[in-house]
Amino acid sequence: MKKFRKVLDGLSSSSPGGVASPSCGSAAGTPTAHAPTPQDIHVQETLVSENFHICKTVRHGFPYQPTCLAFDPVQKILAIGSRTGGIRILGRPGVDCYSQHESGAAVLQLQFLINEGALVTACADDTLHLWNLRQRRPAILHSLKFNRERITFCHLPFQSKWLYVGTERGNTHIVNIESFVLSGYVIMWNKAIELATKAHPGPVVHLSDSPKDEGKLLIGFESGTVVQWDLRAKKVDFRIYYDEAIHSVSWHHEGKQFMCSHSDGSLTMWNLRNTARPIQITYPHGKILKDGRKESCKPILKVEYKTSRNSEPYVIFSGGLSYDKSGGRRPTLTIMHGKAITVLEMDHPIVEFLVLCDTPYSNEVQDPYAVVVLLEKDFIVVDLTQSNFPIFENPYPMDIHESPVTCTAYFAECPPDIIPILYSIGAKQKKTGYSHKEWPVSGGTWTLGSQTYPEIIVTGHADGTVKFWDASAITLQMLYKLKTSKVFEKPKVGEGRAGELVEEDPYAVQMVSWCPHSRLFCVVGISAHVILYRFSKHDANTQIVSLEVRLQFDSEDVISPSEAENNPCFSDPSSHSPQPPGSPGSGTQDSLPCLKVKNRPVRMPPGYQAELVVQLQWVDGEPPQQITSLDINSAYGLLAFGNCNGLTVVDFLQKTILMCMGTLDLYGAADPYQRLTRSPRKNRQSTSGLTELSDNQVSMDMERSKSPTSESRENSFSRSRSSSVSSIDRDTKESVTTLQFGESYGRKGDALPTACLWVGTSLGVVLLLPISIPTEEEERMEEPITMGPSGTVLMLKGSVLRFAFLDCGGALIQSPYEVWRDPNGPEDPDRPRRRKLVNFSPSSSQEACSDGHLAVVCSEKQAKVILMPTQAVLFTHNITESSFLLRADVVSVCNSVCLACFCANGHIMTLSLPSLRPLMDINYLPLTDLRIARTFVFTNGGQALYLSSPTEIQRLTYSQEMTDNLQDMLGELFTPIETPEAQNKGFLKGFFGGNAQTFDREELFGEAAAGKASRSLAQHIPGPMGLENMKTAAGGVVGDLARARIALDQRGERLGELEERTALMMNSAETFSTHAHQVMLKQKDKKWYQL
């Protein structure tokens, strides 16, 4: 017999809730003699506050609003900057790091210190930052804030410690990368242009050193002026003037000529021997018209001029299409190789592109092998080594946003066989025609961590697709894609009413329910439809069963308890068949669903195959209300869903509707509310909240703030969450907000647990519906199931969000399930297939039936732990008064369980179970838009996720144990690699001036030669080496060096200030001495009486 573990005496009295009396809801019968009392329940709780810590782990997806791109050709890692100040650094699969500038300013440009493990970022707030990449979590070492000039372009020569910075005023400054201070050497714009030129040349748009001579700096101004500046002589070698604005410049590797791209869609080639005019002007996409004029073309925003050892040079550029053609064409990348011109059309505008070359040296033959193209919403790499220029298969999950994400689900500790089987099925869905070469961004190192277990993330999308992702070991890889729209007929133009319900996305996924053990999968769509899928390894040709439900009641009726008793609790399934459109009592739009299910046998490939579709019908000319809750149980063979009108339960084994009841009918005679007359709803549904992609709404529209999983909260951001339940006079309906099947006690007098459906509503009411299911398999398929309200009513403040069940020892009770079997597998005549059920009943035997169990109920405002079957409330905790919860889940952490909550005010909280002691409360994330509310979800193992932007999934952990192990799970960005040696060009080529000339930049730009820059021009800011960064940097020498460097910088600054003060004193003393000497000379020949 199961014994209660009485370990901690007085635990209930020490908890915030204490022991409360049973709820006011009652039913006939009294507790059994063996039922445990609240005093008998003592659970040894092992979780303490030290077990919890919030930490972001990894970010997946495409960087939102990208702005710039950089590549380290030696380390082979790539960086992407974004408009919100984020940096994403990518290497081989598994090496994926996200960092964020605290200022949130847009990243304008990125520059790797090639093979040095460092990165320079230039931001829109005119600040330069130096990032240390030699640690798993990059950190800023230095920052330099420009005060009087705006940064427009940066250039860092290979193996140089001096960074050239061009500004909006046309000046060029030089920054020492090691100390991150400005040199006194400045190239002023008025020195670079001719004195006779009256107009300002515009901002600096290009800087590069000559491949032939590092002492020559090429400066491109926006107006069309290009200047080569001799750094040694501090003068101009030559000036080039062109009528059209310049967008980019690219050198030939020999340093004798360069190419410019212009705003009129032209490319100009210039030779250093004659800079008076270009040696070549081409309009790659502009034709000569009949009247002799050239077609006007769009600007060529960037050009790359790369030489090849075994073929003609490559000229690669973006833009330049004629205005006539570009109207109906997509953005293009053009590859000119000899006389061949290839135009690659892109799905999105091009942000930037980079040509990847074998050598980091600019004065060697470049031999390009790939082009990285950063688009506004995609990221591709083109293989230049093959004549048809195929793209590489992207190993990163950059297509999460292929269609806007509308819902998420997160499953940790899945069955180990589910990921391989989904991957094998999903591999057949992959596209072909990719390059056969290895992915070129292959830097960094990553190993599988020691603490790994199968994890799956499911995302639902606006176009009706559902994607399964392997999320094990903090990576993300696509497993399988399911298109729910294939279940329905394509609506013809002018037909159907899907357009009246939702204008753009009739198939948008609203919520999903998945049982990994039985592999049953259920999808709820925005058009008030539910699709049930079964998994099979074999293809099938089957008819999809369709059921239609009328779930609407007359909103003008005054519902009284006596009327509710007289109303039938059950509806005849035959009444759910659709009425003819012209039948009496219904308009031409009534009794039809929003979408039409295919009514013919459908061939279904291996994977998830649709078995049943349940749709809500139009009633009285009004579209069906969106579904707000869903649960499915494979062991019971039941599917339940609800909305603001009521509850529907479907027997998916017999393909019949078991129950269809209005919310009021669920109470029976136990309705605790005095209800007033309601006016009928006239508003239409919309999916603008589901597919909204805007990311700039800090104070968002309250109508779009509602969670699609709980329509009852449509006014929850604006209206008071009053706990008064004596009179419900709001113009809202009571929605079914959460459902949970499980083994429980439907009535107080029950001695044995039975199958039950727990129902939670938007008014904080908890109802129990006991279910009678035949035990024999043959009877189960033929005999009807009976279920109905038991009259049990429990009350909470706010809308009910979550149910969970614990045994009396505090362990989580899983819902029963059916072991998966392939529905289309070959039949064995000797062994007929039977259903195999796994039951986690709180009472495993007749002898232990008196144990009972604990029910955890969490609403928007409070949580309660209830002892079943006595229904005594053991613990109560008011979670929030001023705000409300958006998400609550009972999860396993550190071999125990807790209640994890995400609040609308941004707090993440955990409560112990069953005592509901607060363990953690951290103000983590302010709720700024609907996307976070819709997608935030907790899972086991102390993990959670949410959509941080329309294109990215942010994962986080609230477990201290995982935080401690995170460093071992992350990839290394920097790998010690020897820098390749420069090629020996031979005696003759070097003798005739083909070799690059080197010079000592320190000699020119150092403080001894150039002096100090004005302190008011830029301000040096040491990196914020706070506690978190100190932890990450303390693991190696890098941290010590960084701290030592900061200390030296601070000391150097103090010494510099002292030196400046000393110099001022010396100057004043010299001035005084000079004046005194002049006075002495003036007065020395005068007599005393002349003084």
Short mmCIF file of C-alpha atoms in Angstrom, two decimals, residues 608-838:
data_model
loop_
_atom_site.label_atom_id
_atom_site.label_comp_id
_atom_site.label_asym_id
_atom_site.label_seq_id
_atom_site.Cartn_x
_atom_site.Cartn_y
_atom_site.Cartn_z
CA TYR A 608 1.47 12.98 -40.67
CA GLN A 609 -1.76 12.07 -42.44
CA ALA A 610 -5.08 13.83 -41.82
CA GLU A 611 -7.74 11.57 -40.40
CA LEU A 612 -10.46 13.87 -39.14
CA VAL A 613 -11.51 17.51 -39.59
CA VAL A 614 -13.98 19.20 -37.23
CA GLN A 615 -15.34 22.60 -38.28
CA LEU A 616 -17.63 25.10 -36.61
CA GLN A 617 -20.52 26.42 -38.69
CA TRP A 618 -21.85 29.87 -39.39
CA VAL A 619 -24.95 30.69 -37.31
CA ASP A 620 -27.43 33.54 -37.85
CA GLY A 621 -25.21 35.13 -40.45
CA GLU A 622 -22.30 35.32 -38.01
CA PRO A 623 -18.97 33.51 -38.51
CA PRO A 624 -17.97 30.94 -35.90
CA GLN A 625 -15.92 32.23 -33.00
CA GLN A 626 -12.25 31.29 -32.83
CA ILE A 627 -11.30 28.21 -30.84
CA THR A 628 -9.62 29.14 -27.56
CA SER A 629 -8.71 25.78 -25.99
CA LEU A 630 -7.77 22.28 -27.09
CA ASP A 631 -6.76 18.93 -25.64
CA ILE A 632 -6.45 15.44 -27.09
CA ASN A 633 -5.96 12.09 -25.40
CA SER A 634 -4.93 9.04 -27.40
CA ALA A 635 -5.79 6.54 -24.64
CA TYR A 636 -9.36 7.80 -24.35
CA GLY A 637 -9.74 8.40 -28.08
CA LEU A 638 -11.20 11.82 -27.33
CA LEU A 639 -10.64 15.32 -28.60
CA ALA A 640 -12.02 18.41 -26.83
CA PHE A 641 -12.05 22.05 -27.85
CA GLY A 642 -13.88 25.15 -26.69
CA ASN A 643 -14.49 28.79 -27.50
CA CYS A 644 -16.50 31.69 -26.10
CA ASN A 645 -19.75 29.83 -26.82
CA GLY A 646 -19.11 26.44 -25.27
CA LEU A 647 -17.41 23.07 -25.40
CA THR A 648 -17.28 20.29 -27.97
CA VAL A 649 -15.98 16.75 -27.33
CA VAL A 650 -15.32 14.45 -30.27
CA ASP A 651 -14.81 10.68 -30.23
CA PHE A 652 -12.18 10.38 -32.95
CA LEU A 653 -12.19 6.57 -32.85
CA GLN A 654 -15.88 6.35 -33.70
CA LYS A 655 -15.77 9.65 -35.67
CA THR A 656 -18.77 11.07 -33.78
CA ILE A 657 -19.52 14.20 -31.82
CA LEU A 658 -19.90 13.17 -28.20
CA MET A 659 -20.87 16.49 -26.65
CA CYS A 660 -21.68 20.00 -27.83
CA MET A 661 -22.76 22.29 -24.99
CA GLY A 662 -22.92 25.98 -24.27
CA THR A 663 -20.73 27.14 -21.41
CA LEU A 664 -23.76 27.85 -19.22
CA ASP A 665 -25.08 24.31 -19.71
CA LEU A 666 -21.86 22.90 -18.25
CA TYR A 667 -22.81 24.26 -14.81
CA GLY A 668 -26.05 22.39 -14.49
CA ALA A 669 -27.71 23.73 -11.32
CA ALA A 670 -24.42 24.98 -9.87
CA ASP A 671 -24.05 28.24 -11.82
CA PRO A 672 -22.55 30.66 -9.27
CA TYR A 673 -23.29 33.76 -11.37
CA GLN A 674 -26.26 36.05 -11.64
CA ARG A 675 -26.17 36.79 -15.36
CA LEU A 676 -27.59 39.80 -17.15
CA THR A 677 -28.93 40.06 -20.68
CA ARG A 678 -26.24 40.11 -23.30
CA SER A 679 -26.41 41.81 -26.65
CA PRO A 680 -25.49 39.77 -29.72
CA ARG A 681 -21.96 39.99 -31.09
CA LYS A 682 -21.54 41.89 -34.30
CA ASN A 683 -17.79 42.01 -34.68
CA ARG A 684 -15.93 39.91 -37.23
CA GLN A 685 -12.82 37.92 -36.47
CA SER A 686 -9.44 38.93 -37.86
CA THR A 687 -6.01 37.39 -38.07
CA SER A 688 -4.18 40.68 -37.93
CA GLY A 689 -2.99 39.72 -34.46
CA LEU A 690 -1.70 36.35 -35.59
CA THR A 691 0.31 37.48 -38.56
CA GLU A 692 1.33 40.93 -37.37
CA LEU A 693 5.01 41.44 -38.13
CA SER A 694 5.49 44.99 -36.91
CA ASP A 695 8.20 45.23 -34.30
CA ASN A 696 8.03 48.90 -33.36
CA GLN A 697 4.94 48.99 -31.20
CA VAL A 698 6.02 49.60 -27.66
CA SER A 699 2.63 50.93 -26.64
CA MET A 700 0.63 48.61 -28.79
CA ASP A 701 -2.96 48.63 -29.88
CA MET A 702 -4.90 46.95 -27.12
CA GLU A 703 -7.21 45.11 -29.50
CA ARG A 704 -4.24 43.25 -30.97
CA SER A 705 -2.90 42.43 -27.54
CA LYS A 706 -5.12 39.44 -27.00
CA SER A 707 -3.63 36.00 -27.04
CA PRO A 708 -5.04 33.79 -29.77
CA THR A 709 -5.21 30.97 -27.27
CA SER A 710 -7.58 32.90 -25.05
CA GLU A 711 -10.12 35.12 -26.72
CA SER A 712 -11.64 35.76 -23.35
CA ARG A 713 -8.74 38.08 -22.65
CA GLU A 714 -9.56 40.37 -25.55
CA ASN A 715 -9.78 43.36 -23.24
CA SER A 716 -7.31 42.09 -20.66
CA PHE A 717 -4.63 44.70 -21.37
CA SER A 718 -7.02 47.58 -20.81
CA ARG A 719 -9.85 46.55 -18.53
CA SER A 720 -9.59 45.98 -14.82
CA ARG A 721 -9.10 42.38 -13.81
CA SER A 722 -11.61 42.62 -11.01
CA SER A 723 -12.04 39.50 -8.95
CA SER A 724 -15.66 40.28 -8.16
CA VAL A 725 -17.87 37.44 -9.37
CA SER A 726 -21.17 38.37 -7.76
CA SER A 727 -22.57 39.96 -10.90
CA ILE A 728 -21.29 39.50 -14.44
CA ASP A 729 -22.43 42.54 -16.36
CA ARG A 730 -19.67 42.72 -18.97
CA ASP A 731 -20.52 42.42 -22.63
CA THR A 732 -18.39 39.29 -22.99
CA LYS A 733 -19.13 35.61 -23.11
CA GLU A 734 -17.61 33.07 -20.79
CA SER A 735 -14.95 31.29 -22.81
CA VAL A 736 -13.53 27.84 -22.29
CA THR A 737 -9.86 28.81 -21.85
CA THR A 738 -8.18 25.51 -20.97
CA LEU A 739 -8.93 21.78 -21.12
CA GLN A 740 -7.16 18.75 -19.69
CA PHE A 741 -7.96 15.04 -19.91
CA GLY A 742 -6.71 12.85 -17.09
CA GLU A 743 -7.46 10.23 -14.45
CA SER A 744 -9.24 11.99 -11.60
CA TYR A 745 -12.26 11.95 -9.33
CA GLY A 746 -15.27 13.52 -10.99
CA ARG A 747 -17.29 13.75 -7.78
CA LYS A 748 -16.50 14.05 -4.13
CA GLY A 749 -17.93 10.66 -3.36
CA ASP A 750 -15.91 8.76 -5.95
CA ALA A 751 -13.82 5.94 -4.52
CA LEU A 752 -11.91 5.19 -7.73
CA PRO A 753 -10.39 7.56 -10.26
CA THR A 754 -11.95 7.59 -13.69
CA ALA A 755 -11.35 9.37 -16.93
CA CYS A 756 -12.23 13.05 -16.53
CA LEU A 757 -12.13 16.26 -18.49
CA TRP A 758 -11.12 19.33 -16.52
CA VAL A 759 -12.57 22.55 -17.93
CA GLY A 760 -11.38 26.06 -17.07
CA THR A 761 -13.22 29.22 -18.09
CA SER A 762 -12.42 32.89 -18.52
CA LEU A 763 -14.34 33.71 -15.32
CA GLY A 764 -12.08 31.55 -13.17
CA VAL A 765 -14.44 28.58 -12.90
CA VAL A 766 -13.14 25.00 -12.90
CA LEU A 767 -15.57 22.26 -13.93
CA LEU A 768 -15.09 18.49 -13.96
CA LEU A 769 -16.75 16.20 -16.47
CA PRO A 770 -16.40 12.49 -15.61
CA ILE A 771 -16.28 10.17 -18.63
CA SER A 772 -17.42 6.58 -18.85
CA ILE A 773 -15.36 4.69 -21.44
CA PRO A 774 -15.84 0.97 -22.29
CA THR A 775 -12.77 -1.01 -21.31
CA GLU A 776 -12.85 -3.72 -23.99
CA GLU A 777 -11.45 -2.69 -27.37
CA GLU A 778 -14.38 -4.15 -29.33
CA GLU A 779 -16.88 -2.34 -27.11
CA ARG A 780 -14.85 0.87 -27.31
CA MET A 781 -15.27 0.97 -31.09
CA GLU A 782 -19.02 0.32 -30.96
CA GLU A 783 -20.51 1.30 -27.59
CA PRO A 784 -21.21 5.00 -26.97
CA ILE A 785 -19.18 6.95 -24.41
CA THR A 786 -21.16 8.80 -21.75
CA MET A 787 -20.04 12.01 -20.08
CA GLY A 788 -21.69 15.00 -18.49
CA PRO A 789 -21.24 17.77 -15.95
CA SER A 790 -20.82 16.53 -12.41
CA GLY A 791 -21.89 19.77 -10.80
CA THR A 792 -18.42 20.28 -9.32
CA VAL A 793 -17.40 23.94 -9.34
CA LEU A 794 -14.13 25.44 -8.08
CA MET A 795 -13.34 29.17 -8.20
CA LEU A 796 -10.22 31.24 -8.90
CA LYS A 797 -9.48 34.85 -9.71
CA GLY A 798 -8.99 35.56 -13.40
CA SER A 799 -9.07 33.32 -16.44
CA VAL A 800 -7.93 29.72 -15.89
CA LEU A 801 -4.67 28.97 -17.74
CA ARG A 802 -3.34 25.55 -16.70
CA PHE A 803 -4.14 22.24 -15.01
CA ALA A 804 -1.67 19.66 -13.77
CA PHE A 805 -1.88 16.62 -11.49
CA LEU A 806 0.53 15.41 -8.80
CA ASP A 807 0.43 12.26 -6.75
CA CYS A 808 0.46 12.60 -2.99
CA GLY A 809 4.23 12.31 -3.05
CA GLY A 810 4.53 15.42 -5.19
CA ALA A 811 5.45 13.66 -8.44
CA LEU A 812 3.89 14.79 -11.71
CA ILE A 813 1.22 12.44 -13.13
CA GLN A 814 1.37 12.15 -16.90
CA SER A 815 -1.79 11.80 -18.93
CA PRO A 816 -2.50 8.25 -20.15
CA TYR A 817 -1.63 7.58 -23.79
CA GLU A 818 -1.79 4.90 -26.45
CA VAL A 819 1.51 3.47 -27.67
CA TRP A 820 2.05 4.37 -31.31
CA ARG A 821 1.36 1.81 -33.97
CA ASP A 822 1.47 2.45 -37.69
CA PRO A 823 -2.13 2.74 -38.95
CA ASN A 824 -1.03 1.72 -42.45
CA GLY A 825 1.43 -1.00 -41.46
CA PRO A 826 1.13 -4.55 -42.81
CA GLU A 827 -1.41 -6.74 -41.01
CA ASP A 828 -0.35 -9.96 -39.27
CA PRO A 829 -3.26 -12.46 -39.54
CA ASP A 830 -1.94 -14.51 -36.63
CA ARG A 831 -1.65 -11.53 -34.29
CA PRO A 832 -4.47 -9.02 -34.68
CA ARG A 833 -3.42 -5.52 -33.77
CA ARG A 834 -4.75 -4.24 -30.48
CA ARG A 835 -4.46 -0.90 -28.78
CA LYS A 836 -1.73 -0.75 -26.14
CA LEU A 837 -2.49 1.81 -23.45
CA VAL A 838 -0.17 3.28 -20.83
#
